[in-house]
Coordinates of N, CA, C and O in Angstrom, one line a residue:
X1 N 1.0 -0.9 0.1 CA -0.1 -0.1 -0.1 C 1.1 1.3 -0.2 O 0.2 2.2 -0.5
X2 N 2.0 1.2 0.7 CA 2.6 2.3 1.1 C 3.6 2.7 -0.7 O 3.6 3.8 -1.0
X3 N 3.8 1.6 -1.0 CA 4.8 1.6 -2.6 C 3.6 2.2 -3.4 O 3.9 3.4 -4.4
X4 N 2.4 1.9 -3.7 CA 1.2 2.2 -4.2 C 1.0 4.0 -4.4 O 1.2 4.5 -4.8
X5 N 1.1 4.0 -3.0 CA 0.7 5.7 -2.4 C 2.0 6.5 -3.3 O 1.6 7.5 -3.4
X6 N 3.4 6.2 -2.8 CA 4.8 6.5 -3.1 C 4.4 7.0 -4.8 O 4.6 7.9 -5.3
X7 N 4.1 5.8 -5.6 CA 4.0 6.0 -7.1 C 2.9 6.5 -7.4 O 3.3 7.3 -8.3
X8 N 1.9 7.0 -6.8 CA 0.8 8.0 -7.2 C 1.4 9.4 -6.8 O 1.4 10.3 -7.7
X9 N 2.0 9.2 -6.0 CA 2.5 10.9 -5.2 C 3.6 11.0 -6.5 O 3.6 12.3 -6.8
X10 N 4.5 10.4 -6.8 CA 5.4 10.5 -7.6 C 4.9 10.7 -9.2 O 5.6 11.5 -9.7
X11 N 3.9 9.9 -9.6 CA 3.2 10.2 -10.8 C 2.5 11.7 -10.7 O 2.9 12.5 -11.9
X12 N 1.9 12.4 -9.7 CA 1.7 13.8 -9.7 C 2.9 14.7 -9.6 O 2.5 15.5 -10.7
X13 N 3.8 14.6 -9.2 CA 5.1 15.3 -9.2 C 5.8 15.3 -10.1 O 5.8 16.2 -10.9
X14 N 5.7 14.0 -10.9 CA 6.3 14.3 -12.2 C 5.3 14.8 -13.2 O 6.0 15.9 -14.1
X15 N 4.0 14.7 -13.2 CA 3.2 15.8 -13.9 C 3.2 16.9 -13.8 O 3.2 17.5 -14.7
X16 N 3.4 17.4 -12.5 CA 3.5 19.1 -12.5 C 4.9 19.3 -12.7 O 4.6 20.6 -13.4
X17 N 6.0 18.8 -12.9 CA 7.1 19.1 -13.2 C 7.0 19.3 -15.1 O 7.4 20.3 -15.2
X18 N 6.7 18.2 -15.2 CA 6.0 18.1 -16.9 C 5.4 19.6 -17.2 O 6.0 19.9 -18.3
X19 N 4.7 19.8 -16.8 CA 3.5 20.9 -16.8 C 4.3 22.4 -16.8 O 4.4 23.1 -17.3
X20 N 5.4 22.2 -15.7 CA 6.0 23.8 -15.9 C 7.3 23.7 -16.4 O 7.3 24.6 -17.1
X21 N 7.7 22.5 -16.9 CA 8.4 22.5 -18.2 C 8.5 22.8 -19.6 O 8.9 24.1 -20.4
X22 N 6.7 22.5 -19.7 CA 5.9 23.1 -20.9 C 5.5 24.5 -20.8 O 5.9 25.0 -21.9
X23 N 5.3 24.7 -19.6 CA 5.2 26.3 -19.7 C 6.2 27.4 -19.9 O 6.2 28.1 -20.4
X24 N 7.3 26.9 -19.4 CA 8.5 27.3 -19.5 C 8.8 27.6 -20.7 O 9.6 28.3 -21.4
X25 N 9.2 26.5 -21.5 CA 9.5 26.4 -23.1 C 8.4 27.0 -24.1 O 9.1 28.0 -24.7
X26 N 7.2 27.2 -23.7 CA 6.2 28.0 -24.2 C 6.5 29.6 -24.5 O 6.7 30.5 -24.9
X27 N 7.2 29.9 -22.9 CA 7.5 31.3 -22.6 C 8.8 31.8 -23.3 O 9.2 32.7 -23.9
X28 N 9.6 30.7 -23.5 CA 11.1 31.2 -24.3 C 10.8 30.8 -25.9 O 11.0 32.3 -26.0
X29 N 9.9 30.2 -26.2 CA 9.4 30.5 -27.2 C 8.6 31.9 -28.0 O 9.1 32.7 -28.9
X30 N 8.1 32.2 -27.0 CA 7.6 33.7 -26.9 C 8.4 34.4 -27.0 O 7.9 35.5 -27.5
X31 N 9.3 34.7 -26.0 CA 10.3 35.7 -25.6 C 11.0 35.8 -27.2 O 11.3 36.8 -27.7
X32 N 11.5 34.5 -27.7 CA 12.1 34.5 -28.8 C 11.4 35.0 -30.5 O 12.0 35.8 -31.0
X33 N 9.9 35.0 -30.3 CA 9.5 35.8 -31.5 C 9.2 37.3 -31.0 O 9.5 37.8 -32.0
X34 N 9.3 37.5 -29.9 CA 9.3 38.9 -29.5 C 10.8 39.6 -29.9 O 10.9 40.6 -30.4
X35 N 11.6 38.9 -29.8 CA 13.3 39.1 -29.9 C 13.4 39.3 -31.5 O 14.0 40.3 -31.7
X36 N 12.6 38.1 -32.1 CA 12.8 37.9 -33.6 C 12.3 39.4 -34.2 O 12.7 40.0 -35.0
X37 N 11.2 39.8 -33.7 CA 10.2 41.0 -34.1 C 11.0 42.4 -34.0 O 11.1 43.2 -34.9
X38 N 11.5 42.5 -32.6 CA 12.7 43.5 -32.5 C 13.5 43.8 -33.6 O 13.8 44.8 -33.9
X39 N 14.4 42.6 -33.6 CA 15.7 42.2 -34.2 C 15.1 42.7 -35.7 O 16.0 43.5 -36.6
X40 N 13.9 42.7 -36.2 CA 13.6 42.8 -37.8 C 13.5 44.3 -37.7 O 13.8 44.9 -38.6
X41 N 12.8 44.6 -36.8 CA 12.8 46.3 -36.6 C 13.9 46.9 -36.9 O 14.0 48.1 -37.3
X42 N 14.8 46.6 -36.0 CA 16.1 47.3 -35.7 C 16.9 47.0 -37.5 O 17.4 47.8 -37.4
X43 N 16.7 45.8 -37.8 CA 16.9 45.8 -39.7 C 16.7 46.8 -40.3 O 17.3 47.6 -41.1
X44 N 15.3 47.0 -40.1 CA 14.7 48.3 -40.9 C 15.1 49.5 -40.8 O 15.7 50.4 -41.7
X45 N 15.5 49.9 -39.5 CA 16.1 50.9 -39.1 C 17.4 51.2 -39.7 O 18.0 52.5 -40.0
X46 N 18.0 50.1 -39.4 CA 19.7 49.9 -40.2 C 19.6 50.3 -41.5 O 20.3 51.1 -42.2
X47 N 18.8 49.9 -42.2 CA 19.0 50.0 -43.8 C 18.2 51.1 -44.0 O 18.8 51.8 -45.1
X48 N 17.3 51.6 -43.2 CA 16.9 53.2 -43.7 C 18.1 53.9 -43.3 O 18.2 55.2 -44.2
X49 N 18.5 53.9 -42.1 CA 19.7 54.9 -41.9 C 20.8 54.8 -42.8 O 21.6 55.9 -43.4
X50 N 20.8 53.5 -43.3 CA 22.3 53.5 -44.3 C 21.7 54.3 -45.9 O 22.3 55.0 -46.4
X51 N 20.5 54.2 -46.0 CA 19.8 54.8 -46.8 C 19.9 56.2 -47.0 O 20.4 57.2 -47.9
X52 N 19.6 56.9 -45.7 CA 19.9 58.1 -45.3 C 21.4 58.6 -45.6 O 21.5 59.7 -46.1
X53 N 22.1 58.0 -44.9 CA 23.9 58.3 -45.2 C 23.9 58.5 -46.4 O 24.8 59.5 -46.9
X54 N 23.6 57.4 -47.1 CA 23.8 57.1 -48.8 C 23.4 58.3 -49.5 O 24.4 59.2 -50.1
X55 N 22.3 59.2 -49.1 CA 21.7 60.2 -49.6 C 22.6 61.6 -49.2 O 22.7 62.4 -49.9
X56 N 22.9 61.8 -47.9 CA 23.2 62.9 -47.3 C 24.5 62.6 -47.9 O 25.2 64.0 -48.4
X57 N 25.5 61.8 -48.1 CA 26.6 62.2 -48.9 C 26.6 62.2 -50.4 O 27.3 62.9 -50.9
X58 N 26.0 61.2 -51.2 CA 25.6 62.1 -52.5 C 25.1 63.7 -52.7 O 25.9 64.5 -53.5
X59 N 24.5 64.2 -51.8 CA 24.0 65.7 -51.6 C 25.0 66.0 -50.9 O 25.3 67.7 -51.7
X60 N 26.0 66.2 -50.6 CA 27.6 66.9 -50.0 C 28.3 66.7 -51.2 O 28.6 68.0 -51.5
X61 N 28.5 65.5 -52.3 CA 29.3 65.9 -53.1 C 28.8 66.5 -54.1 O 29.3 67.4 -54.9
X62 N 27.4 66.4 -54.3 CA 26.9 67.9 -55.4 C 27.2 68.6 -55.4 O 27.2 69.7 -55.8
X63 N 26.5 68.9 -53.9 CA 26.6 70.7 -53.4 C 28.4 71.3 -53.3 O 28.6 71.9 -54.0
X64 N 29.3 70.4 -53.0 CA 30.8 70.7 -53.2 C 31.0 70.8 -54.7 O 31.7 71.9 -55.1
X65 N 30.3 70.3 -55.5 CA 30.7 70.2 -56.8 C 30.1 71.1 -57.7 O 30.5 71.9 -58.5
X66 N 28.9 71.9 -56.8 CA 28.5 72.7 -57.7 C 29.0 74.3 -57.4 O 29.0 74.8 -58.0
X67 N 29.6 74.0 -56.2 CA 30.4 75.4 -55.3 C 31.6 75.5 -56.3 O 32.2 76.2 -56.5
X68 N 32.2 74.2 -56.8 CA 33.7 75.0 -57.4 C 33.2 75.4 -58.9 O 34.2 75.6 -59.3
X69 N 32.1 74.7 -59.7 CA 32.2 75.3 -61.0 C 31.7 76.8 -61.0 O 31.8 77.9 -60.2

């Protein structure tokens, strides 16, 4: 009887542990998705800054050239 009770308690404990591990994994997956979204937005901002920098350099060269004439 003691063995059956201990097996039942161990089974319940194992179920609880598995439940919390699965919740933790879902939380990590959700966090990874959030990080991916942030990284995508940062990449878009970096690309836009590169475009702005390139346009600025082109404008500077254009205006420098027009002053020399």
